[in-house]
CSV table of C-alpha atoms in Angstrom, one decimal:
chain,number,residue,atom,x,y,z
A,1,MET,CA,102.5,221.0,1.4
A,2,PRO,CA,101.7,217.6,2.8
A,3,THR,CA,99.2,215.3,0.8
A,4,PRO,CA,95.9,215.1,2.9
A,5,ARG,CA,95.1,211.8,4.3
A,6,SER,CA,92.2,210.0,2.7
A,7,PRO,CA,89.1,209.2,4.9
A,8,ALA,CA,89.9,205.5,4.4
A,9,ALA,CA,93.3,206.0,6.0
A,10,THR,CA,91.9,207.2,9.1
A,11,THR,CA,89.0,204.5,9.3
A,12,PRO,CA,89.4,201.9,12.2
A,13,PRO,CA,90.1,198.4,10.8
A,14,ALA,CA,87.0,196.2,10.5
A,15,PRO,CA,86.8,193.6,13.3
A,16,THR,CA,88.3,190.2,12.2
A,17,SER,CA,87.2,188.0,15.2
A,18,THR,CA,85.8,184.6,14.3
A,19,LEU,CA,84.0,184.3,17.6
A,20,SER,CA,80.2,183.6,17.6
A,21,ASP,CA,77.7,185.5,19.7
A,22,GLU,CA,77.3,182.4,21.6
A,23,GLU,CA,81.1,182.2,22.3
A,24,ILE,CA,81.2,185.9,23.5
A,25,TYR,CA,78.1,185.2,25.9
A,26,GLN,CA,80.0,182.2,27.3
A,27,ARG,CA,83.2,184.1,27.9
A,28,LEU,CA,81.5,186.8,29.6
A,29,ILE,CA,79.5,184.4,31.8
A,30,GLU,CA,82.8,182.7,32.6
A,31,ALA,CA,84.5,185.8,33.6
A,32,ILE,CA,81.6,186.8,35.8
A,33,VAL,CA,81.6,183.3,37.4
A,34,ASP,CA,85.4,183.3,37.8
A,35,GLN,CA,85.2,186.5,39.6
A,36,ARG,CA,87.3,188.4,37.0
A,37,LEU,CA,84.3,190.8,36.3
A,38,LEU,CA,82.9,191.7,39.6
A,39,PRO,CA,79.3,193.0,40.4
A,40,GLY,CA,79.1,196.7,39.4
A,41,THR,CA,81.9,196.5,36.7
A,42,LYS,CA,81.0,198.8,33.8
A,43,LEU,CA,80.7,197.0,30.5
A,44,VAL,CA,81.7,199.5,27.9
A,45,GLU,CA,80.8,198.3,24.3
A,46,ASP,CA,83.8,199.9,22.8
A,47,LYS,CA,86.2,198.0,25.1
A,48,LEU,CA,84.2,194.7,24.8
A,49,GLY,CA,84.5,195.0,21.2
A,50,GLN,CA,88.2,195.8,21.5
A,51,ALA,CA,88.7,192.7,24.0
A,52,PHE,CA,86.7,190.3,21.4
A,53,GLY,CA,87.6,191.9,18.2
A,54,VAL,CA,84.0,192.3,17.1
A,55,SER,CA,81.5,195.4,16.4
A,56,ARG,CA,79.6,197.2,19.0
A,57,THR,CA,76.4,196.0,17.4
A,58,ARG,CA,77.3,192.4,18.1
A,59,ILE,CA,78.4,193.3,21.7
A,60,ARG,CA,75.0,195.1,22.3
A,61,GLN,CA,73.2,192.1,21.4
A,62,VAL,CA,74.9,189.9,23.6
A,63,LEU,CA,74.5,192.5,26.5
A,64,ILE,CA,70.8,192.5,25.8
A,65,ARG,CA,70.6,188.8,26.2
A,66,LEU,CA,72.6,189.0,29.6
A,67,ALA,CA,70.3,191.6,30.8
A,68,GLN,CA,67.3,189.5,30.1
A,69,GLU,CA,68.8,186.9,32.3
A,70,GLN,CA,69.5,189.4,34.9
A,71,VAL,CA,73.3,189.0,34.9
A,72,VAL,CA,73.8,192.4,33.4
A,73,THR,CA,72.1,195.7,34.0
A,74,LEU,CA,71.4,198.0,31.3
A,75,GLN,CA,70.4,201.8,32.1
A,76,PRO,CA,69.4,204.5,29.7
A,77,ASN,CA,72.5,206.9,29.2
A,78,LYS,CA,74.7,205.0,31.5
A,79,GLY,CA,75.1,201.8,29.6
A,80,ALA,CA,75.8,198.2,30.9
A,81,SER,CA,77.2,196.9,34.1
A,82,VAL,CA,77.6,193.6,35.8
A,83,ALA,CA,74.4,193.3,37.9
A,84,GLU,CA,74.3,194.0,41.6
A,85,PRO,CA,71.8,191.7,43.2
A,86,THR,CA,69.8,193.4,45.9
A,87,VAL,CA,69.0,191.6,49.2
A,88,ALA,CA,65.6,190.8,47.9
A,89,GLU,CA,66.7,189.4,44.7
A,90,ALA,CA,69.3,187.3,46.6
A,91,ARG,CA,66.3,185.7,48.6
A,92,GLU,CA,64.2,185.2,45.6
A,93,VAL,CA,67.1,183.2,43.9
A,94,PHE,CA,67.8,180.9,46.6
A,95,GLU,CA,63.9,180.4,47.0
A,96,ALA,CA,63.8,179.6,43.3
A,97,ARG,CA,66.6,177.2,43.5
A,98,ALA,CA,65.0,175.3,46.4
A,99,VAL,CA,62.0,174.8,44.3
A,100,VAL,CA,63.8,173.9,41.1
A,101,GLU,CA,66.4,171.6,42.7
A,102,SER,CA,63.9,169.7,44.8
A,103,VAL,CA,62.4,168.3,41.4
A,104,LEU,CA,65.8,167.8,40.0
A,105,VAL,CA,66.9,165.7,43.0
A,106,GLN,CA,63.6,163.5,42.5
A,107,ARG,CA,64.3,163.0,38.9
A,108,PHE,CA,68.0,162.3,39.4
A,109,VAL,CA,67.1,159.6,41.9
A,110,ALA,CA,64.8,158.0,39.3
A,111,ARG,CA,67.3,158.2,36.4
A,112,ALA,CA,71.0,158.0,37.9
A,113,ARG,CA,73.3,155.1,37.3
A,114,ALA,CA,76.5,154.2,38.9
A,115,ARG,CA,78.4,156.4,36.2
A,116,ASP,CA,76.3,159.3,37.0
A,117,LEU,CA,77.0,159.0,40.7
A,118,LYS,CA,80.8,158.8,40.1
A,119,ILE,CA,80.7,161.9,38.0
A,120,LEU,CA,79.3,163.8,41.0
A,121,ALA,CA,81.9,162.3,43.3
A,122,ASP,CA,84.7,163.3,40.9
A,123,CYS,CA,83.4,166.9,40.9
A,124,ILE,CA,83.5,166.9,44.6
A,125,ASP,CA,87.1,165.5,44.7
A,126,ALA,CA,88.1,168.2,42.2
A,127,GLU,CA,86.5,170.9,44.2
A,128,GLU,CA,88.3,169.6,47.4
A,129,VAL,CA,91.7,169.7,45.6
A,130,ALA,CA,91.0,173.2,44.5
A,131,ARG,CA,90.1,174.3,48.0
A,132,GLN,CA,93.1,172.6,49.4
A,133,SER,CA,95.5,174.2,46.9
A,134,GLY,CA,93.9,177.8,47.8
A,135,ASP,CA,92.4,178.0,44.3
A,136,LYS,CA,89.3,179.7,45.4
A,137,THR,CA,87.9,180.6,42.0
A,138,MET,CA,88.1,177.0,40.7
A,139,ALA,CA,86.5,175.7,44.0
A,140,LEU,CA,83.5,178.1,43.5
A,141,ARG,CA,83.1,177.1,39.9
A,142,LEU,CA,83.2,173.4,40.8
A,143,SER,CA,80.8,174.0,43.7
A,144,GLY,CA,78.2,175.4,41.2
A,145,GLN,CA,79.1,172.7,38.7
A,146,PHE,CA,78.0,169.9,41.0
A,147,HIS,CA,74.4,171.2,41.0
A,148,LEU,CA,74.6,171.5,37.1
A,149,LEU,CA,75.7,168.0,36.6
A,150,LEU,CA,72.9,166.8,38.9
A,151,ALA,CA,70.5,168.7,36.7
A,152,GLU,CA,72.1,167.2,33.6
A,153,THR,CA,71.3,163.6,34.7
A,154,ALA,CA,67.8,164.6,35.8
A,155,ALA,CA,67.0,165.5,32.2
A,156,HIS,CA,64.5,168.4,32.8
A,157,GLN,CA,65.6,170.6,30.0
A,158,THR,CA,63.4,173.6,31.2
A,159,PHE,CA,64.6,173.5,34.7
A,160,ALA,CA,68.2,172.7,33.8
A,161,ARG,CA,68.3,175.9,31.7
A,162,PHE,CA,66.6,177.7,34.5
A,163,LEU,CA,69.3,176.4,37.0
A,164,HIS,CA,72.1,177.7,34.6
A,165,LYS,CA,70.8,181.2,35.0
A,166,LEU,CA,70.2,180.7,38.7
A,167,VAL,CA,73.8,179.5,39.3
A,168,SER,CA,75.2,182.5,37.4
A,169,ARG,CA,73.0,184.8,39.6
A,170,THR,CA,74.1,182.9,42.8
A,171,SER,CA,77.9,183.7,41.7
A,172,LEU,CA,77.1,187.3,41.6
A,173,ILE,CA,75.3,187.0,45.0
A,174,LEU,CA,78.2,185.4,46.6
A,175,MET,CA,80.6,188.0,45.2
A,176,SER,CA,78.3,190.7,46.6
A,177,TYR,CA,77.5,189.4,50.0
A,178,THR,CA,80.0,186.6,51.1
A,179,PRO,CA,81.7,187.7,54.2
A,180,VAL,CA,85.1,189.4,53.1
A,181,GLU,CA,88.5,188.2,54.1
A,182,ARG,CA,91.7,190.5,53.9
A,183,LEU,CA,94.3,189.3,51.5
A,184,HIS,CA,97.8,190.7,52.1
A,185,VAL,CA,99.5,191.7,48.9
A,186,ASP,CA,102.9,193.4,49.0
A,187,GLY,CA,102.3,195.0,52.2
A,188,GLY,CA,98.6,196.2,51.3
A,189,GLU,CA,95.4,194.7,51.8
A,190,LEU,CA,92.7,193.7,49.1
A,191,PRO,CA,89.4,192.4,50.0
A,192,THR,CA,88.5,189.0,48.5
A,193,PRO,CA,85.2,187.0,48.7
A,194,TRP,CA,85.5,183.4,49.5
A,195,ALA,CA,82.4,181.2,49.6
A,196,GLN,CA,82.8,178.9,52.4
A,197,ALA,CA,79.1,178.0,52.4
A,198,CYS,CA,79.2,175.3,49.7
A,199,ARG,CA,81.4,173.0,51.5
A,200,CYS,CA,82.6,169.9,50.1
A,201,GLU,CA,81.3,167.9,53.1
A,202,GLU,CA,77.7,169.2,52.4
A,203,HIS,CA,78.1,168.0,48.8
A,204,ARG,CA,79.4,164.6,50.0
A,205,GLY,CA,76.5,164.2,52.4
A,206,LEU,CA,74.1,164.9,49.7
A,207,LEU,CA,75.8,162.5,47.3
A,208,ALA,CA,75.7,159.9,50.0
A,209,ALA,CA,71.9,160.4,50.1
A,210,LEU,CA,71.4,160.4,46.4
A,211,ARG,CA,73.4,157.0,46.3
A,212,SER,CA,71.4,155.5,48.9
A,213,ALA,CA,68.0,156.6,47.4
A,214,THR,CA,69.1,155.2,43.9
A,215,GLN,CA,69.8,151.9,45.6
A,216,GLY,CA,66.5,151.8,47.4
A,217,LYS,CA,68.2,151.9,50.8
A,218,GLY,CA,67.1,155.5,51.6
A,219,SER,CA,64.3,157.9,50.7
A,220,VAL,CA,64.2,160.4,48.0
A,221,ASP,CA,62.6,162.9,50.6
A,222,GLN,CA,65.8,162.6,52.7
A,223,ALA,CA,67.8,163.7,49.5
A,224,VAL,CA,65.5,166.5,48.8
A,225,GLN,CA,65.7,167.7,52.5
A,226,LEU,CA,69.5,167.7,52.4
A,227,MET,CA,69.3,169.8,49.2
A,228,ALA,CA,67.1,172.4,50.8
A,229,GLU,CA,69.1,172.5,54.0
A,230,HIS,CA,72.3,172.9,51.8
A,231,LEU,CA,70.8,175.9,49.9
A,232,ALA,CA,69.6,177.4,53.2
A,233,HIS,CA,73.0,177.0,54.6
A,234,ILE,CA,74.5,179.2,51.7
A,235,GLU,CA,72.0,181.8,52.0
A,236,ALA,CA,72.4,181.9,56.0
A,237,SER,CA,76.1,182.6,55.5
A,238,LEU,CA,75.5,185.7,53.4
A,239,SER,CA,76.4,189.2,54.9
A,240,PHE,CA,74.4,192.0,53.4
A,241,GLN,CA,76.9,194.8,54.4
A,242,GLN,CA,79.9,194.8,52.2
A,243,PRO,CA,82.6,197.2,51.1
A,244,GLU,CA,82.5,198.8,47.7
A,245,PRO,CA,84.2,196.7,44.9
A,246,ALA,CA,87.3,198.2,43.4
A,247,ASP,CA,87.3,199.3,39.7
A,248,VAL,CA,87.9,196.5,37.3
A,249,ASP,CA,89.7,196.9,33.9
A,250,VAL,CA,87.3,194.9,31.5
A,251,VAL,CA,89.9,194.3,28.8
A,252,GLN,CA,92.5,193.1,31.3
A,253,ALA,CA,90.1,190.8,33.1
A,254,LEU,CA,88.9,189.2,29.7
A,255,SER,CA,92.6,188.7,28.7
A,256,LYS,CA,93.3,186.4,31.7
A,257,PRO,CA,93.6,182.7,31.2
A,258,ARG,CA,90.1,180.8,31.1
A,259,ARG,CA,89.2,178.1,33.2
A,260,GLN,CA,88.3,174.6,32.2
A,261,ARG,CA,84.7,174.4,31.7
A,262,THR,CA,84.3,170.7,32.4
A,263,PRO,CA,87.0,169.3,34.9
A,264,VAL,CA,85.3,166.0,35.4
A,265,ALA,CA,85.2,163.3,32.9
A,266,ARG,CA,81.7,162.3,31.4
């Protein structure tokens, strides 16, 4: 007669990950911004715990934080999923960005030095290289990073934190509403969102206006106006009728190689 297995023998091993909650939060944000986790993707606590090697309790706390930032949706009896911004929410995000970034542009001009302008130029160069090489995910990340680098120099901590959240939500909006191209793979077709709106030439034009304003050769108002037009162009490029996204394997998405967080030197 076989010896009964002890309860301890059937108990799953305790998580051994050394990741902090902040690191888990950043990894999820990166996966969303990099389009590895698409809007509507189910975020099952058990699978996330498996991917990160931590308990469901810790995963739940991170998901609550992401839900407070409107990057994740939590529904009773349905669990968590990557947020799917509505058309109204998308409009509100761009309206909020226009207000926030007008202030950041003014503060950037008042504080920027030659090194700060070069950092923005390097970011644009890296974005252009990514676009030319077909690395659409990196190009989209660098496009958002241009705005975050500008905010860092502006040194408005409250608006900078707010902009980080708005940029993450903008990534969701672009994934949800950017016109879809067809990508041929092994004889089949897969939809792939490609944000053409935040193009390098608009960033270069904005950088030129910022440089001119910091040197006293141009007006701050012109730079503010170009930022407003730039954000308006992105919003105008959106298409609010898109096909349903395909199912995504969360564990597989999180196991893919991570992007460099800061590809430009400071």
